[in-house]
Coordinates of C-alpha atoms in Angstrom, one line a residue:
M1 CA 0.0 0.0 0.0
H2 CA 1.5 3.4 -1.1
L3 CA 0.6 6.5 0.8
P4 CA 1.7 10.1 0.5
I5 CA 4.7 10.7 2.8
K6 CA 2.9 13.2 5.0
K7 CA 0.0 10.8 5.7
S8 CA 2.3 8.0 6.4
I9 CA 4.2 10.0 8.9
A10 CA 1.0 11.1 10.7
L11 CA 0.0 7.5 11.1
L12 CA 3.4 6.5 12.2
A13 CA 3.2 9.1 14.9
V14 CA 0.1 7.6 16.4
L15 CA 1.5 4.1 16.2
A16 CA 4.8 5.1 17.8
V17 CA 3.9 7.5 20.6
E18 CA 0.3 6.4 21.5
G19 CA -0.3 7.9 24.9
A20 CA 2.9 10.1 24.9
C21 CA 1.2 13.2 23.5
T22 CA -2.2 14.6 22.4
R23 CA -3.4 14.5 18.8
A24 CA -3.1 18.3 18.8
E25 CA 0.6 18.1 19.6
L26 CA 1.4 15.6 16.8
A27 CA 2.8 18.3 14.5
T28 CA 5.5 19.1 17.0
L29 CA 7.1 15.7 16.4
F30 CA 7.6 16.6 12.7
P31 CA 8.6 20.3 12.3
G32 CA 7.8 21.6 8.9
Q33 CA 5.4 18.8 8.0
T34 CA 1.6 18.8 7.9
V35 CA -0.4 16.2 9.8
V36 CA -3.0 15.2 7.3
E37 CA -4.9 12.6 9.3
S38 CA -4.7 10.9 12.7
T39 CA -6.7 8.6 14.9
T40 CA -6.5 7.0 18.3
F41 CA -6.8 3.3 19.0
R42 CA -6.4 0.7 21.7
I43 CA -5.6 -2.9 21.4
A44 CA -6.4 -5.8 23.7
R45 CA -4.0 -8.8 23.7
D46 CA -4.6 -12.4 24.6
A47 CA -3.9 -12.7 28.4
E48 CA -4.2 -16.4 28.7
M49 CA -1.2 -18.2 30.1
E50 CA -0.1 -21.6 28.8
L51 CA 1.8 -23.2 31.7
D52 CA 3.5 -26.5 31.6
E53 CA 2.9 -27.6 35.2
E54 CA 4.6 -30.9 34.6
G55 CA 7.8 -29.3 33.3
G56 CA 11.1 -29.1 35.2
R57 CA 11.2 -25.3 35.4
D58 CA 10.3 -23.6 38.6
Y59 CA 6.6 -22.7 38.6
L60 CA 7.3 -19.1 39.7
E61 CA 9.8 -18.5 36.9
N62 CA 7.4 -20.1 34.5
I63 CA 4.7 -17.5 35.3
E64 CA 7.2 -14.7 35.0
D65 CA 8.2 -15.9 31.5
E66 CA 4.5 -15.9 30.5
L67 CA 4.0 -12.4 31.9
R68 CA 6.8 -11.2 29.7
K69 CA 5.3 -12.8 26.7
R70 CA 1.9 -11.3 27.4
R71 CA 3.2 -7.8 26.3
L72 CA 3.6 -9.2 22.8
S73 CA 0.8 -11.7 22.7
R74 CA -1.8 -12.0 19.9
V75 CA -4.1 -9.0 19.4
V76 CA -7.7 -10.1 20.0
R77 CA -9.5 -6.8 19.9
L78 CA -9.0 -3.4 18.2
E79 CA -10.9 -0.4 19.5
V80 CA -10.6 2.6 17.2
Q81 CA -12.1 6.1 17.3
A82 CA -15.2 6.4 15.2
G83 CA -14.6 8.3 12.0
V84 CA -11.2 6.8 11.3
G85 CA -10.2 6.9 7.6
D86 CA -10.3 3.8 5.5
T87 CA -6.6 3.9 4.8
Q88 CA -5.6 4.2 8.4
L89 CA -8.0 1.4 9.4
A90 CA -6.6 -0.9 6.6
I91 CA -3.1 -0.4 7.9
L92 CA -4.0 -1.1 11.5
V93 CA -5.9 -4.3 10.5
E94 CA -2.9 -5.4 8.4
R95 CA -0.1 -4.6 10.9
L96 CA -1.9 -6.0 13.9
Q97 CA -3.0 -9.1 12.0
I98 CA -6.6 -8.8 13.2
E99 CA -9.9 -9.8 11.7
V100 CA -12.4 -7.2 10.7
P101 CA -15.1 -8.6 13.1
D102 CA -12.7 -7.9 16.0
V103 CA -12.6 -4.2 15.2
Y104 CA -14.9 -2.0 17.4
F105 CA -15.6 1.7 16.6
V106 CA -16.0 3.8 19.6
R107 CA -17.5 7.3 19.7
S108 CA -16.6 8.1 23.3
P109 CA -13.0 8.7 24.5
L110 CA -11.1 5.4 24.4
D111 CA -9.5 5.9 27.8
I112 CA -11.9 7.8 30.2
R113 CA -9.3 7.5 33.0
A114 CA -8.0 10.9 31.8
L115 CA -11.3 12.4 33.0
Q116 CA -10.8 11.1 36.5
P117 CA -9.3 14.4 37.9
L118 CA -12.6 16.2 37.0
V119 CA -14.4 14.2 39.7
D120 CA -12.3 15.9 42.4
L121 CA -12.6 19.5 41.2
P122 CA -13.8 21.6 44.2
A123 CA -16.4 23.5 42.1
L124 CA -18.5 20.4 41.3
E125 CA -19.8 19.4 44.7
H126 CA -23.4 19.7 43.5
L127 CA -22.8 17.0 40.9
R128 CA -21.2 14.5 43.2
E129 CA -22.7 11.9 45.4
P130 CA -22.3 12.7 49.1
P131 CA -19.3 10.8 50.6
L132 CA -20.2 7.5 52.4
K133 CA -17.2 6.8 54.6
P134 CA -16.9 3.3 56.1
L135 CA -18.3 3.2 59.6
P136 CA -16.6 1.7 62.7
V137 CA -18.2 -1.5 63.8
L138 CA -16.0 -2.1 66.9
E139 CA -14.9 0.3 69.5
P140 CA -11.1 1.1 69.8
R141 CA -10.9 -1.1 73.0
E142 CA -12.5 -4.0 71.1
L143 CA -10.0 -3.6 68.2
A144 CA -7.2 -3.6 70.7
D145 CA -8.5 -6.8 72.2
I146 CA -9.9 -8.4 69.1
F147 CA -9.6 -12.0 70.3
G148 CA -11.3 -11.1 73.6
R149 CA -14.1 -9.6 71.6
L150 CA -14.5 -12.7 69.4
R151 CA -14.7 -14.9 72.5
E152 CA -17.9 -13.0 73.3
G153 CA -19.5 -13.8 69.9
E154 CA -19.0 -13.7 66.2
V155 CA -18.7 -10.4 64.3
L156 CA -20.3 -9.9 60.8
L157 CA -18.8 -7.2 58.6
H158 CA -20.6 -5.8 55.6
H159 CA -18.1 -3.7 53.6
P160 CA -17.9 -0.9 52.5
Y161 CA -20.6 0.2 55.0
D162 CA -18.6 -1.4 57.8
S163 CA -14.9 -0.5 58.1
F164 CA -12.2 -2.9 57.0
D165 CA -10.3 -2.0 60.2
P166 CA -11.4 -5.1 62.2
V167 CA -9.8 -7.3 59.5
V168 CA -6.6 -5.4 59.6
A169 CA -6.6 -5.4 63.4
F170 CA -7.3 -9.2 63.4
V171 CA -4.1 -9.9 61.5
T172 CA -2.0 -7.1 63.1
S173 CA -3.0 -8.2 66.6
A174 CA -2.0 -11.8 65.7
A175 CA 1.4 -10.6 64.5
N176 CA 2.0 -8.7 67.7
D177 CA 0.5 -11.1 70.2
P178 CA 3.2 -13.2 71.9
D179 CA 0.7 -16.0 72.5
V180 CA -0.1 -16.4 68.8
L181 CA 1.6 -19.5 67.5
A182 CA 0.6 -19.5 63.8
I183 CA -1.2 -17.5 61.2
K184 CA -2.4 -19.2 58.0
Q185 CA -4.0 -17.2 55.2
T186 CA -5.0 -17.2 51.5
L187 CA -4.3 -14.2 49.4
Y188 CA -5.9 -13.7 46.0
R189 CA -5.7 -10.0 45.4
T190 CA -4.2 -7.4 47.7
S191 CA -3.6 -3.6 47.5
G192 CA -0.3 -2.0 46.6
T193 CA 0.6 -1.2 50.2
S194 CA -1.3 -4.0 51.9
P195 CA -1.3 -3.7 55.7
I196 CA -2.3 -7.4 55.8
V197 CA 0.8 -8.5 54.0
Q198 CA 2.9 -6.2 56.1
A199 CA 1.5 -7.7 59.3
L200 CA 2.1 -11.2 58.0
A201 CA 5.7 -10.3 57.2
A202 CA 6.1 -8.8 60.7
A203 CA 4.7 -12.0 62.3
A204 CA 7.1 -14.2 60.3
E205 CA 10.1 -12.0 61.3
K206 CA 9.1 -12.4 65.0
G207 CA 9.3 -16.2 64.6
K208 CA 5.7 -17.1 64.3
Q209 CA 4.6 -19.8 62.0
V210 CA 3.2 -18.0 59.0
T211 CA 1.8 -19.9 56.1
V212 CA 0.4 -18.0 53.1
V213 CA -1.3 -19.5 50.0
V214 CA -0.7 -16.9 47.3
E215 CA -2.7 -17.4 44.1
L216 CA -0.2 -16.4 41.4
M217 CA -2.7 -16.9 38.7
A218 CA -5.1 -14.1 39.8
R219 CA -5.8 -12.5 36.5
F220 CA -3.8 -9.3 36.0
D221 CA -2.5 -9.3 39.5
E222 CA 0.2 -12.0 38.8
Q223 CA 3.1 -9.6 39.0
S224 CA 1.9 -8.0 42.2
N225 CA 1.3 -11.3 43.8
I226 CA 4.8 -12.5 42.8
R227 CA 6.3 -9.4 44.4
W228 CA 4.4 -10.0 47.7
A229 CA 5.1 -13.7 47.7
R230 CA 8.9 -13.1 47.5
S231 CA 8.7 -10.4 50.1
L232 CA 6.9 -12.8 52.5
E233 CA 9.4 -15.6 51.8
E234 CA 12.3 -13.2 52.6
S235 CA 10.5 -12.4 55.9
G236 CA 10.5 -16.1 56.8
A237 CA 6.9 -17.0 55.9
H238 CA 6.1 -20.4 54.3
V239 CA 4.6 -19.5 50.9
I240 CA 2.5 -21.9 48.8
Y241 CA 2.4 -20.8 45.2
G242 CA -1.1 -22.0 44.5
I243 CA -2.4 -25.5 44.1
R244 CA -1.7 -27.6 41.0
G245 CA -4.7 -27.6 38.6
Y246 CA -6.9 -25.2 40.7
K247 CA -7.1 -21.5 41.5
V248 CA -7.3 -20.8 45.3
H249 CA -10.1 -18.3 45.4
S250 CA -11.3 -18.8 49.0
K251 CA -10.8 -16.0 51.5
I252 CA -9.8 -17.3 54.9
C253 CA -7.4 -16.4 57.7
L254 CA -6.8 -18.7 60.7
V255 CA -5.0 -17.6 63.9
V256 CA -3.8 -20.3 66.3
R257 CA -3.2 -19.0 69.8
R258 CA -2.1 -20.3 73.1
G259 CA -5.1 -19.5 75.4
P260 CA -5.7 -19.8 79.2
H261 CA -7.3 -23.2 78.7
G262 CA -5.3 -24.6 75.8
I263 CA -5.1 -24.0 72.1
E264 CA -7.8 -21.7 70.7
R265 CA -8.5 -20.8 67.1
F266 CA -9.9 -17.6 65.6
V267 CA -11.0 -17.4 61.9
H268 CA -11.9 -14.7 59.4
L269 CA -13.9 -15.9 56.4
G270 CA -14.9 -13.5 53.6
T271 CA -16.7 -13.2 50.2
G272 CA -14.1 -10.7 49.0
N273 CA -10.4 -10.2 48.8
Y274 CA -8.0 -9.1 51.6
N275 CA -7.7 -5.8 49.9
D276 CA -8.1 -2.6 52.0
R277 CA -8.6 -0.5 48.9
T278 CA -11.4 -2.4 47.2
A279 CA -13.1 -2.9 50.6
R280 CA -14.1 0.7 50.3
I281 CA -15.9 0.3 46.9
Y282 CA -16.9 -3.4 46.7
T283 CA -19.8 -4.8 48.8
D284 CA -18.6 -7.9 50.6
C285 CA -19.3 -9.8 53.8
G286 CA -16.8 -11.1 56.3
L287 CA -17.4 -13.3 59.3
M288 CA -15.0 -13.2 62.3
T289 CA -15.5 -16.1 64.8
A290 CA -14.0 -18.1 67.6
S291 CA -16.3 -21.1 66.8
R292 CA -14.5 -24.3 67.8
T293 CA -15.9 -26.3 64.9
I294 CA -15.2 -23.7 62.3
G295 CA -11.7 -23.3 63.7
E296 CA -11.1 -27.1 63.3
D297 CA -12.5 -27.0 59.8
A298 CA -10.1 -24.1 59.0
S299 CA -7.2 -26.1 60.3
A300 CA -8.2 -29.1 58.2
F301 CA -8.6 -26.9 55.2
F302 CA -5.1 -25.5 55.4
N303 CA -3.6 -28.9 56.2
S304 CA -5.0 -30.2 53.0
L305 CA -3.6 -27.2 51.0
T306 CA -0.1 -27.3 52.5
G307 CA 0.5 -31.0 52.3
Y308 CA -0.2 -34.0 50.2
S309 CA -3.5 -35.2 51.6
D310 CA -7.0 -36.1 50.7
P311 CA -9.7 -33.4 50.8
P312 CA -10.7 -32.8 54.5
K313 CA -14.0 -33.8 56.0
M314 CA -15.7 -30.7 57.4
R315 CA -18.6 -30.2 59.8
R316 CA -19.5 -26.5 59.2
L317 CA -17.7 -25.4 56.1
A318 CA -18.1 -26.7 52.5
M319 CA -15.3 -26.7 50.0
A320 CA -15.1 -26.7 46.2
P321 CA -14.2 -28.6 44.2
T322 CA -14.8 -31.6 46.5
G323 CA -18.4 -31.1 47.6
L324 CA -19.7 -27.5 47.2
R325 CA -21.7 -28.3 44.0
E326 CA -23.3 -31.2 45.7
R327 CA -24.1 -29.1 48.8
F328 CA -25.8 -26.5 46.8
L329 CA -27.8 -29.0 44.8
K330 CA -29.0 -30.7 48.0
L331 CA -30.1 -27.4 49.5
I332 CA -32.1 -26.6 46.4
E333 CA -33.6 -30.1 46.2
R334 CA -34.6 -29.8 49.9
E335 CA -36.7 -26.7 49.1
T336 CA -38.1 -28.5 46.1
R337 CA -39.2 -31.4 48.2
R338 CA -40.8 -29.2 50.8
A339 CA -42.8 -27.4 48.1
T340 CA -43.9 -30.7 46.6
E341 CA -45.2 -31.7 50.1
G342 CA -47.2 -28.5 50.3
Q343 CA -44.9 -26.5 52.6
A344 CA -43.8 -22.9 52.0
A345 CA -40.4 -23.0 50.3
E346 CA -38.1 -20.2 49.3
I347 CA -34.6 -19.6 48.0
R348 CA -32.9 -16.2 47.8
A349 CA -29.4 -15.8 46.5
K350 CA -27.0 -13.0 45.7
M351 CA -24.0 -13.4 43.5
N352 CA -21.9 -12.0 40.6
S353 CA -22.9 -14.5 37.9
L354 CA -25.2 -17.5 37.4
V355 CA -23.9 -19.8 34.7
D356 CA -23.8 -23.4 35.9
E357 CA -26.2 -25.7 34.0
D358 CA -26.8 -28.1 36.9
I359 CA -27.7 -25.3 39.3
I360 CA -30.0 -23.7 36.7
R361 CA -31.8 -27.0 36.0
A362 CA -32.3 -27.5 39.7
L363 CA -33.7 -24.0 40.1
Y364 CA -36.1 -24.7 37.2
D365 CA -37.3 -27.9 38.9
A366 CA -37.7 -26.0 42.1
S367 CA -39.8 -23.3 40.4
R368 CA -42.1 -25.9 38.7
A369 CA -42.6 -27.4 42.2
G370 CA -43.7 -24.0 43.5
V371 CA -40.5 -22.8 45.3
R372 CA -40.4 -19.0 45.5
I373 CA -37.0 -17.9 44.1
K374 CA -35.4 -14.5 44.2
L375 CA -32.0 -13.9 42.7
N376 CA -29.8 -10.8 42.8
I377 CA -27.2 -11.3 40.1
R378 CA -25.1 -8.3 39.1
G379 CA -23.5 -9.7 36.0
V380 CA -24.1 -12.7 33.7
C381 CA -27.2 -14.7 34.2
C382 CA -27.9 -17.7 31.9
L383 CA -31.3 -18.4 33.7
R384 CA -34.5 -17.0 32.2
P385 CA -37.0 -16.0 34.8
G386 CA -40.8 -15.8 34.4
V387 CA -41.0 -18.4 31.6
K388 CA -44.4 -20.1 31.7
G389 CA -44.2 -23.7 32.9
V390 CA -40.5 -23.4 33.5
S391 CA -39.5 -20.5 35.8
E392 CA -42.7 -18.6 36.7
T393 CA -41.8 -18.3 40.4
I394 CA -38.3 -16.9 39.7
E395 CA -37.4 -13.3 39.9
V396 CA -34.0 -11.9 38.9
V397 CA -32.8 -8.4 39.6
S398 CA -29.4 -6.7 39.0
I399 CA -28.2 -3.6 41.0
V400 CA -25.6 -1.4 39.5
D401 CA -24.8 1.5 41.9
R402 CA -21.9 3.5 43.3
F403 CA -20.5 0.3 45.1
L404 CA -19.7 -2.8 43.1
E405 CA -22.0 -5.6 44.3
H406 CA -19.6 -8.4 45.0
S407 CA -20.9 -10.4 48.0
R408 CA -22.2 -14.0 47.6
I409 CA -25.2 -14.8 49.9
Y410 CA -27.4 -17.9 49.9
H411 CA -30.6 -18.2 51.9
F412 CA -32.8 -21.3 52.1
R413 CA -36.1 -21.1 54.1
N414 CA -35.8 -24.7 55.4
G415 CA -39.4 -24.8 56.7
G416 CA -38.9 -21.6 58.7
D417 CA -35.6 -22.6 60.2
D418 CA -33.7 -20.3 57.9
E419 CA -30.2 -21.3 56.8
V420 CA -28.0 -18.5 55.5
Y421 CA -24.6 -19.0 54.0
L422 CA -21.8 -16.7 52.7
S423 CA -19.3 -17.8 50.1
S424 CA -16.4 -16.9 47.9
A425 CA -18.1 -18.8 45.1
D426 CA -20.6 -17.8 42.4
W427 CA -22.8 -20.4 40.8
M428 CA -20.4 -20.9 37.9
P429 CA -18.6 -24.1 36.7
R430 CA -15.2 -22.5 37.3
N431 CA -16.0 -21.8 40.9
L432 CA -17.6 -25.1 41.6
D433 CA -15.2 -27.3 39.6
R434 CA -11.9 -25.6 39.0
R435 CA -11.3 -23.4 42.0
I436 CA -10.8 -23.9 45.7
E437 CA -13.7 -22.1 47.3
L438 CA -15.4 -22.1 50.7
L439 CA -19.0 -21.8 51.9
F440 CA -19.6 -20.9 55.5
P441 CA -22.8 -20.5 57.7
T442 CA -23.9 -17.5 59.7
G443 CA -24.9 -17.7 63.4
P444 CA -28.2 -16.3 64.7
E445 CA -27.1 -12.7 65.1
A446 CA -25.3 -12.4 61.8
R447 CA -28.1 -14.3 60.1
Q448 CA -30.6 -11.5 60.7
K449 CA -28.2 -8.9 59.3
V450 CA -27.5 -10.9 56.2
M451 CA -31.2 -11.5 55.6
G452 CA -31.7 -7.7 55.9
I453 CA -29.1 -7.3 53.1
L454 CA -31.2 -9.6 50.8
D455 CA -34.4 -7.8 51.8
A456 CA -32.9 -4.5 50.6
M457 CA -31.7 -6.0 47.3
F458 CA -35.2 -6.9 46.2
L459 CA -36.8 -3.7 47.4
D460 CA -34.6 -1.4 45.3
N461 CA -36.6 0.6 42.8
V462 CA -33.9 3.2 41.9
K463 CA -30.8 1.4 40.8
S464 CA -32.3 -2.0 40.1
R465 CA -33.1 -3.7 36.8
R466 CA -35.3 -6.7 36.4
L467 CA -34.4 -9.5 34.0
M468 CA -37.3 -10.2 31.7
P469 CA -38.2 -13.7 30.2
D470 CA -36.8 -12.6 26.8
G471 CA -33.4 -11.9 28.3
S472 CA -33.7 -8.1 28.3
Y473 CA -33.5 -5.9 31.4
K474 CA -36.1 -3.4 32.4
R475 CA -35.2 -0.5 34.8
R476 CA -37.3 -0.5 37.9
R477 CA -39.0 2.7 38.9
P478 CA -41.1 3.6 42.0
N479 CA -44.8 3.0 41.4
K480 CA -47.3 5.8 41.8
G481 CA -47.4 6.7 45.4
E482 CA -44.4 4.5 46.2
E483 CA -41.3 6.0 47.9
P484 CA -38.0 5.7 46.1
F485 CA -35.9 2.9 47.7
R486 CA -32.1 2.8 47.0
A487 CA -30.7 -0.4 48.6
Q488 CA -27.1 0.9 49.1
L489 CA -28.2 4.1 50.7
H490 CA -30.6 2.2 52.9
L491 CA -27.9 -0.2 54.0
Y492 CA -25.5 2.7 54.8
R493 CA -28.2 4.4 56.9
Q494 CA -28.8 1.1 58.7
A495 CA -25.1 0.8 59.4
A496 CA -24.9 4.3 60.7
A497 CA -28.0 3.7 63.0
A498 CA -26.4 0.6 64.3
M499 CA -23.2 2.5 65.1
E500 CA -25.1 5.2 67.0
R501 CA -27.1 2.6 69.0
A502 CA -23.8 0.9 70.0
R503 CA -22.3 4.2 71.1
A504 CA -25.4 5.0 73.0
A505 CA -25.4 1.7 74.8
T506 CA -21.8 2.0 75.9
G507 CA -21.5 5.8 76.4
V508 CA -22.7 8.2 79.1
T509 CA -24.7 11.2 78.2
F510 CA -25.4 14.1 80.7
E511 CA -28.8 15.6 80.0
P512 CA -29.6 18.9 81.7
I513 CA -33.0 19.4 83.4
T514 CA -34.7 22.7 82.7
L515 CA -37.6 24.0 84.6
P516 CA -40.1 26.2 82.6
E517 CA -40.9 28.4 85.6
V518 CA -37.2 29.2 86.2
K519 CA -36.7 30.0 82.5
A520 CA -39.7 32.3 82.6
Q521 CA -38.3 34.1 85.7
T522 CA -34.9 34.7 84.2
S523 CA -36.0 35.7 80.7

């Protein structure tokens, strides 16, 4: 293809210095020349890694090699500014060796991150949402004696309404407590300056037994995880670089402590990552407990990950890929059986995606039996609700609001003896078959709070969209005479009210007594 020299130079400038200057500044690269035509584009490359786990090379070095290759891997998508000239487009398609169906024309700016500073301009307060800062759940004295607080009862955290500080205090206290013997934790994604990782490193340096299962294959966080893993190893921690054939996606931290009456275990289980930054913008639930049975299950879980052993038998926890799918199916089938017997039956669930065929078939069977099913699914949903004779009793809603809905909650009515579970797993084949996940129950106090979260999800008529039988989504709006209900604001107000009640219960308030007759005399 032959082009006039000036047009060739302009295109070369875009190709060579993409992101280094603005289009208006292109002429400064070629003094005396005229920029005839220019465009902006963005490419996406294949990010899949092909690892030979059976090879002789070190697994860590293998991943680092693949990360280096990723920068030059095959182009799978080309986004180009709408209005691009035919000549420029033809050159891009040829040079990038991409098929025309993989080219996407974009009218908006290709990288809207450049607009981020506008959000913080002081003159735009009227356009911004009011700030919703995470609220303290535990008092400072409870954070200072976190293990003593957990002996009194479990603590349920609902981020980002509830502060992430108790989780940080949990690990930090374990690192500093001379009676703590061991800390075992899984890490999938962490922040750049993670206080969790810093506490684990400090604990290892103090001679505590620290075992960390780092998932090196967490997509796009591989390099960060490699850096943290090496840092922890240098501190003396025992680092497990994932499990052969599976991604470790569970979120669990176990603290083993020498107590006044023998060994005691404290556990944190979560639906989201140990990431103090995303805990401010993702909705997730975390359970902190001193339950003996959950502690024993947690020990069995880590023993199975850190040694060559059969999957553990657990009493309170359920684990993928060795039994979580079966557990979910049995719970759904129990509701189906109750409905068939004429009992009230209900399933409510909240997750990121619903894809698994076995689960979907079981839900269809439950619906045909009369089970009432409500699903809050933020992302992909392969189930069709409201289909006559198939899913008439199923409702699916999706909420997209200022916080990313990320928690996984599963509620089964169980004849009125409600069972509520939290999990790191969605109802997807990858979670149930190819990842190591955990499902954990909530106690009586936490159960009511979690059921309240579900209640709010299905009452939202501001940021909620309902999935229709044809696969389309319809925005929900308040009916005539109905008050607007925004789930995330409601949950924040609830958290704020709970905080005020806790302060009122533990604080002392001096209330002056005024006498009307005295006021009248002195006025």
